[in-house]
Amino acid sequence: MADNELKKSRKRRHCCPNLPAKRRLIDPAQSSQRRLVLYTPSSELLKCLGLFLCRRCYKLDLSPTQAIGWLRNIDNYLLIMGYQPVSFLSSGSVVFLYMLCRDLLSPEADSVEQLQVSLLTCYFITHCYTGNGNGYPETPFLVGSRAAFWDRCLSYISIMSFKMMQINSNRQIYSETLAELKAIGR
């Protein structure tokens, strides 16, 4: 039995003799383009997003946990109702949401409700673009008029479609956006 295993291991080693050498060859041009994306817990990124929202809308009486609470409430609702099997608030979805908020939320928000309306629209778009479901209900994301919600969705998508595709396909842009979000928490 031991002889058969030894023969098999010899065959495996000799079937592709150049494989280890190929693994060691690294093109310097490729390695300089690669960037390491370090894992950051979604809870840490959510705190950074909450801080960003407070700083962006400095005129409003808003705590970082209040805005994150809106997102968590929707996430829990979708879990309980069976629209998603696990929490949507992962590191990748928070980075994507931050990108939308950074480019779409106005620092001139007049009220907490106006901020909530815009944030939840961005959150709905994030769900639709990066989520696992084939459809999410609009109800938990709605604050105000249904027609205004859909007009905002179309407007935001029109503005951000290029960047949404870019962050999804370009690792470097994702890494830079992640680093920018993490820097807010420092």
mmCIF file of C-alpha atoms in Angstrom:
data_model
loop_
_atom_site.group_PDB
_atom_site.id
_atom_site.type_symbol
_atom_site.label_atom_id
_atom_site.label_comp_id
_atom_site.label_asym_id
_atom_site.label_seq_id
_atom_site.Cartn_x
_atom_site.Cartn_y
_atom_site.Cartn_z
ATOM 1 C CA MET A 1 0.000 0.000 0.000
ATOM 2 C CA ALA A 2 2.805 2.413 0.892
ATOM 3 C CA ASP A 3 4.535 1.647 -2.417
ATOM 4 C CA ASN A 4 1.387 2.587 -4.392
ATOM 5 C CA GLU A 5 1.080 5.931 -2.561
ATOM 6 C CA LEU A 6 4.760 6.645 -3.181
ATOM 7 C CA LYS A 7 4.328 5.953 -6.909
ATOM 8 C CA LYS A 8 1.262 8.232 -7.075
ATOM 9 C CA SER A 9 3.078 11.051 -5.302
ATOM 10 C CA ARG A 10 6.031 10.696 -7.683
ATOM 11 C CA LYS A 11 3.688 10.869 -10.655
ATOM 12 C CA ARG A 12 2.064 14.017 -9.338
ATOM 13 C CA ARG A 13 5.393 15.692 -8.757
ATOM 14 C CA HIS A 14 6.673 14.905 -12.223
ATOM 15 C CA CYS A 15 3.520 15.503 -14.265
ATOM 16 C CA CYS A 16 4.055 19.284 -14.232
ATOM 17 C CA PRO A 17 7.701 19.894 -13.451
ATOM 18 C CA ASN A 18 7.567 23.579 -14.399
ATOM 19 C CA LEU A 19 4.641 24.472 -12.150
ATOM 20 C CA PRO A 20 6.628 25.603 -9.084
ATOM 21 C CA ALA A 21 8.895 27.741 -11.273
ATOM 22 C CA LYS A 22 5.869 29.430 -12.884
ATOM 23 C CA ARG A 23 4.414 30.221 -9.509
ATOM 24 C CA ARG A 24 7.573 32.034 -8.495
ATOM 25 C CA LEU A 25 7.685 34.244 -11.583
ATOM 26 C CA ILE A 26 6.010 37.550 -10.820
ATOM 27 C CA ASP A 27 5.813 40.336 -13.333
ATOM 28 C CA PRO A 28 6.985 43.511 -11.528
ATOM 29 C CA ALA A 29 4.581 45.648 -13.563
ATOM 30 C CA GLN A 30 1.624 43.545 -12.386
ATOM 31 C CA SER A 31 2.707 43.422 -8.756
ATOM 32 C CA SER A 32 3.064 47.207 -8.541
ATOM 33 C CA GLN A 33 -0.507 47.616 -9.829
ATOM 34 C CA ARG A 34 -1.980 45.301 -7.227
ATOM 35 C CA ARG A 35 -3.160 46.812 -3.981
ATOM 36 C CA LEU A 36 -3.928 44.853 -0.890
ATOM 37 C CA VAL A 37 -7.439 45.398 0.398
ATOM 38 C CA LEU A 38 -7.466 44.740 4.096
ATOM 39 C CA TYR A 39 -10.623 43.471 5.732
ATOM 40 C CA THR A 40 -12.424 46.032 7.844
ATOM 41 C CA PRO A 41 -15.409 44.976 9.939
ATOM 42 C CA SER A 42 -18.705 46.391 8.737
ATOM 43 C CA SER A 43 -19.452 47.728 12.230
ATOM 44 C CA GLU A 44 -16.322 49.906 12.053
ATOM 45 C CA LEU A 45 -17.246 51.125 8.571
ATOM 46 C CA LEU A 46 -20.794 51.909 9.712
ATOM 47 C CA LYS A 47 -19.378 54.077 12.507
ATOM 48 C CA CYS A 48 -17.245 55.884 9.930
ATOM 49 C CA LEU A 49 -20.294 56.343 7.702
ATOM 50 C CA GLY A 50 -22.246 57.766 10.648
ATOM 51 C CA LEU A 51 -19.419 60.224 11.364
ATOM 52 C CA PHE A 52 -19.308 61.192 7.704
ATOM 53 C CA LEU A 53 -23.034 61.929 7.681
ATOM 54 C CA CYS A 54 -22.766 64.071 10.822
ATOM 55 C CA ARG A 55 -19.853 66.032 9.391
ATOM 56 C CA ARG A 56 -21.457 66.384 5.961
ATOM 57 C CA CYS A 57 -24.752 67.649 7.399
ATOM 58 C CA TYR A 58 -23.195 69.718 10.166
ATOM 59 C CA LYS A 59 -26.244 72.026 10.405
ATOM 60 C CA LEU A 60 -28.456 69.188 11.613
ATOM 61 C CA ASP A 61 -28.815 67.845 15.120
ATOM 62 C CA LEU A 62 -27.855 64.286 14.203
ATOM 63 C CA SER A 63 -25.888 61.613 15.992
ATOM 64 C CA PRO A 64 -23.865 59.026 14.076
ATOM 65 C CA THR A 65 -25.870 56.226 15.677
ATOM 66 C CA GLN A 66 -29.192 57.732 14.600
ATOM 67 C CA ALA A 67 -28.409 57.478 10.888
ATOM 68 C CA ILE A 68 -26.940 53.988 11.280
ATOM 69 C CA GLY A 69 -30.076 53.000 13.200
ATOM 70 C CA TRP A 70 -32.179 53.777 10.119
ATOM 71 C CA LEU A 71 -30.041 51.402 8.071
ATOM 72 C CA ARG A 72 -30.042 48.650 10.705
ATOM 73 C CA ASN A 73 -33.839 48.872 11.095
ATOM 74 C CA ILE A 74 -34.317 48.284 7.375
ATOM 75 C CA ASP A 75 -31.753 45.490 7.384
ATOM 76 C CA ASN A 76 -33.544 43.756 10.274
ATOM 77 C CA TYR A 77 -36.932 44.200 8.591
ATOM 78 C CA LEU A 78 -35.661 42.595 5.385
ATOM 79 C CA LEU A 79 -34.152 39.711 7.367
ATOM 80 C CA ILE A 80 -37.325 39.067 9.341
ATOM 81 C CA MET A 81 -39.540 39.286 6.265
ATOM 82 C CA GLY A 82 -37.295 36.851 4.368
ATOM 83 C CA TYR A 83 -36.091 39.201 1.618
ATOM 84 C CA GLN A 84 -32.481 38.413 2.467
ATOM 85 C CA PRO A 85 -30.893 35.374 4.131
ATOM 86 C CA VAL A 86 -28.168 37.309 6.018
ATOM 87 C CA SER A 87 -27.464 40.888 6.989
ATOM 88 C CA PHE A 88 -26.850 43.119 4.015
ATOM 89 C CA LEU A 89 -24.601 45.501 5.929
ATOM 90 C CA SER A 90 -21.283 43.986 4.910
ATOM 91 C CA SER A 91 -18.035 45.858 4.338
ATOM 92 C CA GLY A 92 -18.538 45.941 0.568
ATOM 93 C CA SER A 93 -22.087 47.266 0.743
ATOM 94 C CA VAL A 94 -21.129 49.965 3.260
ATOM 95 C CA VAL A 95 -18.266 51.141 1.010
ATOM 96 C CA PHE A 96 -20.646 51.262 -1.959
ATOM 97 C CA LEU A 97 -23.239 53.166 0.115
ATOM 98 C CA TYR A 98 -20.568 55.614 1.278
ATOM 99 C CA MET A 99 -19.583 56.319 -2.326
ATOM 100 C CA LEU A 100 -23.195 57.177 -3.171
ATOM 101 C CA CYS A 101 -23.642 59.317 -0.057
ATOM 102 C CA ARG A 102 -20.362 61.130 -0.602
ATOM 103 C CA ASP A 103 -21.375 62.198 -4.103
ATOM 104 C CA LEU A 104 -25.119 62.667 -3.668
ATOM 105 C CA LEU A 105 -25.943 63.939 -0.184
ATOM 106 C CA SER A 106 -26.016 67.682 0.109
ATOM 107 C CA PRO A 107 -24.386 69.416 3.055
ATOM 108 C CA GLU A 108 -27.235 71.906 2.763
ATOM 109 C CA ALA A 109 -29.854 69.455 4.093
ATOM 110 C CA ASP A 110 -32.473 71.510 5.910
ATOM 111 C CA SER A 111 -33.842 68.772 8.133
ATOM 112 C CA VAL A 112 -33.066 65.345 9.504
ATOM 113 C CA GLU A 113 -36.011 64.030 7.468
ATOM 114 C CA GLN A 114 -34.492 65.404 4.247
ATOM 115 C CA LEU A 115 -31.214 63.633 5.054
ATOM 116 C CA GLN A 116 -33.081 60.422 5.895
ATOM 117 C CA VAL A 117 -34.951 60.546 2.578
ATOM 118 C CA SER A 118 -31.702 60.882 0.603
ATOM 119 C CA LEU A 119 -29.793 58.329 2.676
ATOM 120 C CA LEU A 120 -32.512 55.694 2.382
ATOM 121 C CA THR A 121 -32.719 56.262 -1.364
ATOM 122 C CA CYS A 122 -28.973 55.638 -1.583
ATOM 123 C CA TYR A 123 -29.429 52.562 0.592
ATOM 124 C CA PHE A 124 -32.181 51.230 -1.693
ATOM 125 C CA ILE A 125 -29.946 51.710 -4.739
ATOM 126 C CA THR A 126 -27.127 49.917 -2.910
ATOM 127 C CA HIS A 127 -29.457 46.999 -2.184
ATOM 128 C CA CYS A 128 -30.622 46.816 -5.773
ATOM 129 C CA TYR A 129 -27.120 47.058 -7.224
ATOM 130 C CA THR A 130 -25.124 44.871 -4.867
ATOM 131 C CA GLY A 131 -27.754 42.753 -3.102
ATOM 132 C CA ASN A 132 -28.517 39.072 -3.554
ATOM 133 C CA GLY A 133 -32.265 39.430 -3.987
ATOM 134 C CA ASN A 134 -34.025 39.849 -7.308
ATOM 135 C CA GLY A 135 -36.251 42.527 -5.843
ATOM 136 C CA TYR A 136 -36.557 44.467 -2.640
ATOM 137 C CA PRO A 137 -39.738 46.101 -1.424
ATOM 138 C CA GLU A 138 -39.684 49.874 -1.519
ATOM 139 C CA THR A 139 -41.808 50.227 1.616
ATOM 140 C CA PRO A 140 -39.076 50.140 4.306
ATOM 141 C CA PHE A 141 -37.016 52.675 2.326
ATOM 142 C CA LEU A 142 -39.864 55.137 1.808
ATOM 143 C CA VAL A 143 -40.045 58.367 3.726
ATOM 144 C CA GLY A 144 -42.550 60.608 1.996
ATOM 145 C CA SER A 145 -44.022 60.287 -1.460
ATOM 146 C CA ARG A 146 -43.641 57.110 -3.547
ATOM 147 C CA ALA A 147 -43.430 59.111 -6.795
ATOM 148 C CA ALA A 148 -40.718 61.370 -5.359
ATOM 149 C CA PHE A 149 -38.808 58.278 -4.170
ATOM 150 C CA TRP A 150 -38.735 56.786 -7.674
ATOM 151 C CA ASP A 151 -37.812 60.120 -9.255
ATOM 152 C CA ARG A 152 -34.915 60.392 -6.786
ATOM 153 C CA CYS A 153 -33.831 56.814 -7.539
ATOM 154 C CA LEU A 154 -33.736 57.484 -11.277
ATOM 155 C CA SER A 155 -31.926 60.781 -10.790
ATOM 156 C CA TYR A 156 -29.310 59.245 -8.474
ATOM 157 C CA ILE A 157 -28.756 56.286 -10.792
ATOM 158 C CA SER A 158 -28.368 58.608 -13.760
ATOM 159 C CA ILE A 159 -25.741 60.631 -11.904
ATOM 160 C CA MET A 160 -23.850 57.668 -10.434
ATOM 161 C CA SER A 161 -24.156 54.839 -12.973
ATOM 162 C CA PHE A 162 -20.582 55.200 -14.250
ATOM 163 C CA LYS A 163 -19.081 55.286 -10.746
ATOM 164 C CA MET A 164 -21.248 52.365 -9.633
ATOM 165 C CA MET A 165 -19.888 50.217 -12.452
ATOM 166 C CA GLN A 166 -16.362 51.481 -11.852
ATOM 167 C CA ILE A 167 -16.239 50.642 -8.130
ATOM 168 C CA ASN A 168 -17.642 47.220 -8.908
ATOM 169 C CA SER A 169 -15.063 46.401 -11.574
ATOM 170 C CA ASN A 170 -11.929 48.254 -10.452
ATOM 171 C CA ARG A 171 -10.269 46.971 -7.288
ATOM 172 C CA GLN A 172 -8.132 50.092 -6.956
ATOM 173 C CA ILE A 173 -11.152 52.414 -6.883
ATOM 174 C CA TYR A 174 -12.789 50.195 -4.284
ATOM 175 C CA SER A 175 -9.583 50.249 -2.187
ATOM 176 C CA GLU A 176 -9.290 54.027 -2.414
ATOM 177 C CA THR A 177 -12.943 54.491 -1.412
ATOM 178 C CA LEU A 178 -12.487 52.073 1.495
ATOM 179 C CA ALA A 179 -9.371 53.932 2.663
ATOM 180 C CA GLU A 180 -11.202 57.262 2.408
ATOM 181 C CA LEU A 181 -14.091 55.951 4.524
ATOM 182 C CA LYS A 182 -11.744 54.454 7.119
ATOM 183 C CA ALA A 183 -9.849 57.756 7.374
ATOM 184 C CA ILE A 184 -13.025 59.471 8.539
ATOM 185 C CA GLY A 185 -12.975 57.377 11.696
ATOM 186 C CA ARG A 186 -9.433 58.356 12.657
#
